PDB file of C-alpha atoms and ligand atoms in Angstrom:
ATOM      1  CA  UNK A 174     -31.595   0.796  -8.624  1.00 96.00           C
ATOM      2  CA  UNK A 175     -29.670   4.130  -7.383  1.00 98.00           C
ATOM      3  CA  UNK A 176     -26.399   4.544  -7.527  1.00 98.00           C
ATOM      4  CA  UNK A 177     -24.358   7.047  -5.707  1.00 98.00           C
ATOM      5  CA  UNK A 178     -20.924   8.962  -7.875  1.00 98.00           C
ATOM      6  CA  UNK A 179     -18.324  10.432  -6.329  1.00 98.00           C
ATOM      7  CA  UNK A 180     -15.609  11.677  -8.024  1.00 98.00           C
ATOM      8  CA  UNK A 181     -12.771  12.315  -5.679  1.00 98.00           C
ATOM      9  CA  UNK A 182     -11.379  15.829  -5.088  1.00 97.00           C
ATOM     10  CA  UNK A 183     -12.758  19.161  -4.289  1.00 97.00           C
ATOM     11  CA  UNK A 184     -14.740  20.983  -7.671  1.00 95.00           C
ATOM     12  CA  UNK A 185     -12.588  22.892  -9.391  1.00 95.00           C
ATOM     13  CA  UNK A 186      -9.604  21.790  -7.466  1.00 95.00           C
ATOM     14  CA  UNK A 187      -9.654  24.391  -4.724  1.00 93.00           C
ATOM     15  CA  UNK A 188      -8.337  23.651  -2.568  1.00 95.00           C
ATOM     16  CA  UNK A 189      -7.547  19.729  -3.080  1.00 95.00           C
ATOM     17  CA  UNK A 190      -7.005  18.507  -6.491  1.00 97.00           C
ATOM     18  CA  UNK A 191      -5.705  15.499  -6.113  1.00 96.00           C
ATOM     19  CA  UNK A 192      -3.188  14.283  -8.290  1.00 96.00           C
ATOM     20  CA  UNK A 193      -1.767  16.796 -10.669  1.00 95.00           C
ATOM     21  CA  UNK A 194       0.708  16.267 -13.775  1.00 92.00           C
ATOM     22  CA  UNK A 195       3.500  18.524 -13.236  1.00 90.00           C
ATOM     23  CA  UNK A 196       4.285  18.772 -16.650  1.00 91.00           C
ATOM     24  CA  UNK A 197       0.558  19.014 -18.329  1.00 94.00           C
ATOM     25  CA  UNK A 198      -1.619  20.636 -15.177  1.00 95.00           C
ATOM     26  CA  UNK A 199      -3.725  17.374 -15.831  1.00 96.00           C
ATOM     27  CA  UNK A 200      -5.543  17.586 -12.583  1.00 97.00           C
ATOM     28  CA  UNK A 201      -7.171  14.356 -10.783  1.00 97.00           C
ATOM     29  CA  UNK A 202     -10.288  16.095  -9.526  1.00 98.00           C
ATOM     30  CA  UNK A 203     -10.981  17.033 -13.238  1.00 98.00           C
ATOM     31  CA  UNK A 204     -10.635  13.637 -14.815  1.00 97.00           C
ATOM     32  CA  UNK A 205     -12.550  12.117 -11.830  1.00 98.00           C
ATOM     33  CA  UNK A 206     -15.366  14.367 -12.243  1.00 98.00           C
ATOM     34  CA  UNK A 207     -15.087  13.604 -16.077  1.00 98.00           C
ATOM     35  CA  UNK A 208     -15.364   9.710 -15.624  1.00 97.00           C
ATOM     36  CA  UNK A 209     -17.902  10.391 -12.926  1.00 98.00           C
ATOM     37  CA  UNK A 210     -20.074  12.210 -15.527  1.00 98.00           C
ATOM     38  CA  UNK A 211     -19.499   9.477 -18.378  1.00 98.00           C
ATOM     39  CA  UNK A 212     -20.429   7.305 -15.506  1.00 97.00           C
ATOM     40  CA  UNK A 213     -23.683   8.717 -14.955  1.00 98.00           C
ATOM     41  CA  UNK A 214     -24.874   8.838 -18.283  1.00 98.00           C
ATOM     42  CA  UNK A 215     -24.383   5.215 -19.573  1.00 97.00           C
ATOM     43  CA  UNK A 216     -25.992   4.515 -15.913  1.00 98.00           C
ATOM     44  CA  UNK A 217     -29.141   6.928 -17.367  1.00 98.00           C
ATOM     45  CA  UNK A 218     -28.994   5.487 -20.420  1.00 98.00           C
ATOM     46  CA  UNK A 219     -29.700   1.796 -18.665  1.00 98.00           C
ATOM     47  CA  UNK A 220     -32.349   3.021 -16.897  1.00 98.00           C
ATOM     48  CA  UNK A 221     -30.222   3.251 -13.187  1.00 98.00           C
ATOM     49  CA  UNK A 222     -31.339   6.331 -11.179  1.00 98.00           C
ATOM     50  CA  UNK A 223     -27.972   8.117 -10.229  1.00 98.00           C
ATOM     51  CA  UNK A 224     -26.873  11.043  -7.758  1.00 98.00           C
ATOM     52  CA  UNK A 225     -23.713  12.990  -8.583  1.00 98.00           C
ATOM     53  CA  UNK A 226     -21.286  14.585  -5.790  1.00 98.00           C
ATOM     54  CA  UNK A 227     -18.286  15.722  -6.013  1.00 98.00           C
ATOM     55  CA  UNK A 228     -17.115  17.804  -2.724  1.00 97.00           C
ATOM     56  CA  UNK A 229     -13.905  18.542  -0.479  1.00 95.00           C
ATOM     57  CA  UNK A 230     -16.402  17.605   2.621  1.00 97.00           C
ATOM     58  CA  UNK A 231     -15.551  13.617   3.030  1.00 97.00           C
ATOM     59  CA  UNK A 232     -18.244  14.255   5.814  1.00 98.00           C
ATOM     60  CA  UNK A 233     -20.930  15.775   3.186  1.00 98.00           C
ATOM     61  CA  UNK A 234     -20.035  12.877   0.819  1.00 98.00           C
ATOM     62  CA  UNK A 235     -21.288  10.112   3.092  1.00 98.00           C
ATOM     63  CA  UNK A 236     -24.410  12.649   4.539  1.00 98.00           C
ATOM     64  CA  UNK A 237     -25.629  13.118   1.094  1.00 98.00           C
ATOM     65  CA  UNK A 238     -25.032   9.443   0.377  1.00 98.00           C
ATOM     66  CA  UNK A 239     -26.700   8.037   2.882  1.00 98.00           C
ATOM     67  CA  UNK A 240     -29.685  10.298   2.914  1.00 98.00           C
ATOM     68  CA  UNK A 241     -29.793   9.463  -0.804  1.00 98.00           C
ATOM     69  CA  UNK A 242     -31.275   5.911  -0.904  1.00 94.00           C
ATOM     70  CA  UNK A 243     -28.763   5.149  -3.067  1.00 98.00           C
ATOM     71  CA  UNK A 244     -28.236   0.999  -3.445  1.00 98.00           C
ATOM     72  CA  UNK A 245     -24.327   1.611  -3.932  1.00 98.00           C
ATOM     73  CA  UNK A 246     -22.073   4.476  -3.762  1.00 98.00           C
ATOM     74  CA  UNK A 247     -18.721   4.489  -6.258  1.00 98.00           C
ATOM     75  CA  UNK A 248     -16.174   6.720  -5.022  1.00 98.00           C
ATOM     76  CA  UNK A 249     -13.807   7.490  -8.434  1.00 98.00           C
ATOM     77  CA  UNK A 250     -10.104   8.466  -7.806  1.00 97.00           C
ATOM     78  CA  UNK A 251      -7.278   8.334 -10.445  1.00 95.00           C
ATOM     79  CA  UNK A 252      -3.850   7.922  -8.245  1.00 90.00           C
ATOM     80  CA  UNK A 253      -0.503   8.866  -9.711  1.00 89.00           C
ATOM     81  CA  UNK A 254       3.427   7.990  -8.789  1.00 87.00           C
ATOM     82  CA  UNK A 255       6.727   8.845 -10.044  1.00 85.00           C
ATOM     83  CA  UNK A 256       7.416   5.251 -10.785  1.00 89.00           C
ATOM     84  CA  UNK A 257       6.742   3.898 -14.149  1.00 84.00           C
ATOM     85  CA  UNK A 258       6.000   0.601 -12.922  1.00 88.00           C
ATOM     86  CA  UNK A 259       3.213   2.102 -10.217  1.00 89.00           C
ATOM     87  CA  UNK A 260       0.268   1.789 -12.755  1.00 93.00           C
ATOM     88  CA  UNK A 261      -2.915  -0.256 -13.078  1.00 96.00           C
ATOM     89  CA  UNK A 262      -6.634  -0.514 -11.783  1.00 97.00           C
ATOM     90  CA  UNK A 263      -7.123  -1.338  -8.291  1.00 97.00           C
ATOM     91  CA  UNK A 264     -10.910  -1.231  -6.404  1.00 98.00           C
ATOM     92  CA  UNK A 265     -11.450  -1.002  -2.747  1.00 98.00           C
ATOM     93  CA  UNK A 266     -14.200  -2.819  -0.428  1.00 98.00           C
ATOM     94  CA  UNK A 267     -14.535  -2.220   3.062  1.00 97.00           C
ATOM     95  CA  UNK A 268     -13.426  -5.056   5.460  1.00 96.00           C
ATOM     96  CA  UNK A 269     -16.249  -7.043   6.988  1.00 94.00           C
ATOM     97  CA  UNK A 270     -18.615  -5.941   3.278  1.00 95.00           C
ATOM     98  CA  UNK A 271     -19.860  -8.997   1.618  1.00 97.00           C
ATOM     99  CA  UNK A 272     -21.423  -7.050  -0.982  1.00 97.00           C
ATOM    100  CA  UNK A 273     -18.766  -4.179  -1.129  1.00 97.00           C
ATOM    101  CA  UNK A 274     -16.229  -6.776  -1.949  1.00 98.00           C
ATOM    102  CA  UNK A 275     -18.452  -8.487  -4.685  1.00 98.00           C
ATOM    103  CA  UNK A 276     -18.956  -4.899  -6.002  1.00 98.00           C
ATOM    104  CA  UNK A 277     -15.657  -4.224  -6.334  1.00 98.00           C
ATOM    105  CA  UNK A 278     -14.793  -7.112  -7.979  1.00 98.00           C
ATOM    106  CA  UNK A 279     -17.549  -6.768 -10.564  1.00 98.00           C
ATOM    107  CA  UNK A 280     -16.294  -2.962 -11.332  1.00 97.00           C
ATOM    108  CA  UNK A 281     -12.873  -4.426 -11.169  1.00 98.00           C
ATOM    109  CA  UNK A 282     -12.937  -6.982 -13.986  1.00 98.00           C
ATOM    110  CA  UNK A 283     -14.806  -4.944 -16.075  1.00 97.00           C
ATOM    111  CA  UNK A 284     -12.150  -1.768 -15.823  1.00 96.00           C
ATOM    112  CA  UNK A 285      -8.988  -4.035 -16.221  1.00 98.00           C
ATOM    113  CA  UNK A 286     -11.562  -5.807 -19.363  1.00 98.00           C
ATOM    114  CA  UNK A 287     -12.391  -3.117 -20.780  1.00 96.00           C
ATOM    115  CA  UNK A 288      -9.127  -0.554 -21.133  1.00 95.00           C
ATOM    116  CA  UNK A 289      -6.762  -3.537 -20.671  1.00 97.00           C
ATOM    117  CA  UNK A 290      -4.942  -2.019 -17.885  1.00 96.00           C
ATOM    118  CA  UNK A 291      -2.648  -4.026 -15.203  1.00 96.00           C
ATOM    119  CA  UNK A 292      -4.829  -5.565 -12.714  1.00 97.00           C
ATOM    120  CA  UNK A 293      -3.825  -4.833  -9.297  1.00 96.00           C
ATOM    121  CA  UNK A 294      -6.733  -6.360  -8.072  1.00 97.00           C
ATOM    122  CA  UNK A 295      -9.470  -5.931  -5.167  1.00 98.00           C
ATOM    123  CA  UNK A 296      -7.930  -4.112  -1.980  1.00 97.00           C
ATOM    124  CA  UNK A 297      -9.365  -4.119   1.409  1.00 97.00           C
ATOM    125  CA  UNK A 298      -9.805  -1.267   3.814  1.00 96.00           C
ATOM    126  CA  UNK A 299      -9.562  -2.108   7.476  1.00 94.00           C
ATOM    127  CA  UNK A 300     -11.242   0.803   9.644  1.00 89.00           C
ATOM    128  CA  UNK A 301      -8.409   1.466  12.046  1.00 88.00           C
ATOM    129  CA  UNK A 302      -5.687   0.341   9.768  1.00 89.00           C
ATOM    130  CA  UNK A 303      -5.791   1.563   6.103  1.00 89.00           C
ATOM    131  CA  UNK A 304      -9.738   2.621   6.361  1.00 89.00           C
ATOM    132  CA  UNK A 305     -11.211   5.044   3.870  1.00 93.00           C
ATOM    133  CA  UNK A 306     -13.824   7.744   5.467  1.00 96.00           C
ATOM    134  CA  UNK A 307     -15.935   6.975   2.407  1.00 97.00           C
ATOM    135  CA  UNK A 308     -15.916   3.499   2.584  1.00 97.00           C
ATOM    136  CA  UNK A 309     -16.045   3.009   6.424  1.00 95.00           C
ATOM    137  CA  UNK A 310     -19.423   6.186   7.084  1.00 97.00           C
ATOM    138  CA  UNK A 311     -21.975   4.914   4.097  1.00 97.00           C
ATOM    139  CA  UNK A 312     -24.255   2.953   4.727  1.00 97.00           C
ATOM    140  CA  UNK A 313     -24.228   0.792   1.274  1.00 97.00           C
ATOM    141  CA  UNK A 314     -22.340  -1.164  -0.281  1.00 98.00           C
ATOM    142  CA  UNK A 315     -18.937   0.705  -1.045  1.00 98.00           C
ATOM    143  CA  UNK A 316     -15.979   1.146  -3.625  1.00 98.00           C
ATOM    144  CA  UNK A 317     -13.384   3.316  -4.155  1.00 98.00           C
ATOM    145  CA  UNK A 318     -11.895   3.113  -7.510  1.00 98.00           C
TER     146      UNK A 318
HETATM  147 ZN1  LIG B 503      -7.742  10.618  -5.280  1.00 88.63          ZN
END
């Protein structure tokens, strides 16, 4: 079992970071790469093979992904709103993906289990529509969390 991390955002934040806290600097490319890490090490530490990337190239993402054998690939964004009430765990599966869908629901549960957080349940991205590059150009079963 492989699985392929990729926390969202260019390293270092240059030049995307994401989401950024205007009042701390917290930056989303920071905390992604963070969970990302955490990720990989309980993942080690069950015995799952894993492969880190974390790049401004959507393109190199799902390259390095797909040349990685990797069984699933985990894409790991934290979003961010003005609006108090815009807050909660939400997982995306590719439209048409069985398996992405049943992955995201597994990763899903266990988030909104695990840190209690507002369940705004499984999302799907229609290529065309509301596609993600990441989710739409690997070749495994897909989230983006
Ligand atoms: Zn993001």
């Amino acid at each position: 079992m492989k699985v392929f991390l990729n926390p969202g955002h260019a390293p270092g934040g240059h030049p995307d970071p994401g989401a950024v806290n205007s009042e701390s600097g917290l930056r989303e490319c920071d905390v992604a790469l963070a969970v990302g890490q955490s990720a990989e090490s309980y993942l080690n530490a069950a015995g799952v093979a894993t492969e880190l990337l974390q790049s401004d190239s959507l393109e190199e993402i799902c390259e390095a992904s797909n040349a990685s054998d990797a069984d699933i690939f985990v894409s790991i964004h934290c979003n961010a709103a003005e609006a108090e009430e815009a807050n909660g765990t939400e997982t995306w599966a590719c439209a048409g993906s069985y398996r992405g869908s049943m992955l995201a629901s597994c990763i899903q549960n266990q988030i909104v289990d695990a840190l209690d957080t507002k369940d705004r349940g499984v999302k799907i991205a229609t290529p065309g529509v509301n596609g993600l590059y990441v989710l739409t150009n690997t070749d495994m079963p897909a989230v983006l969390v």
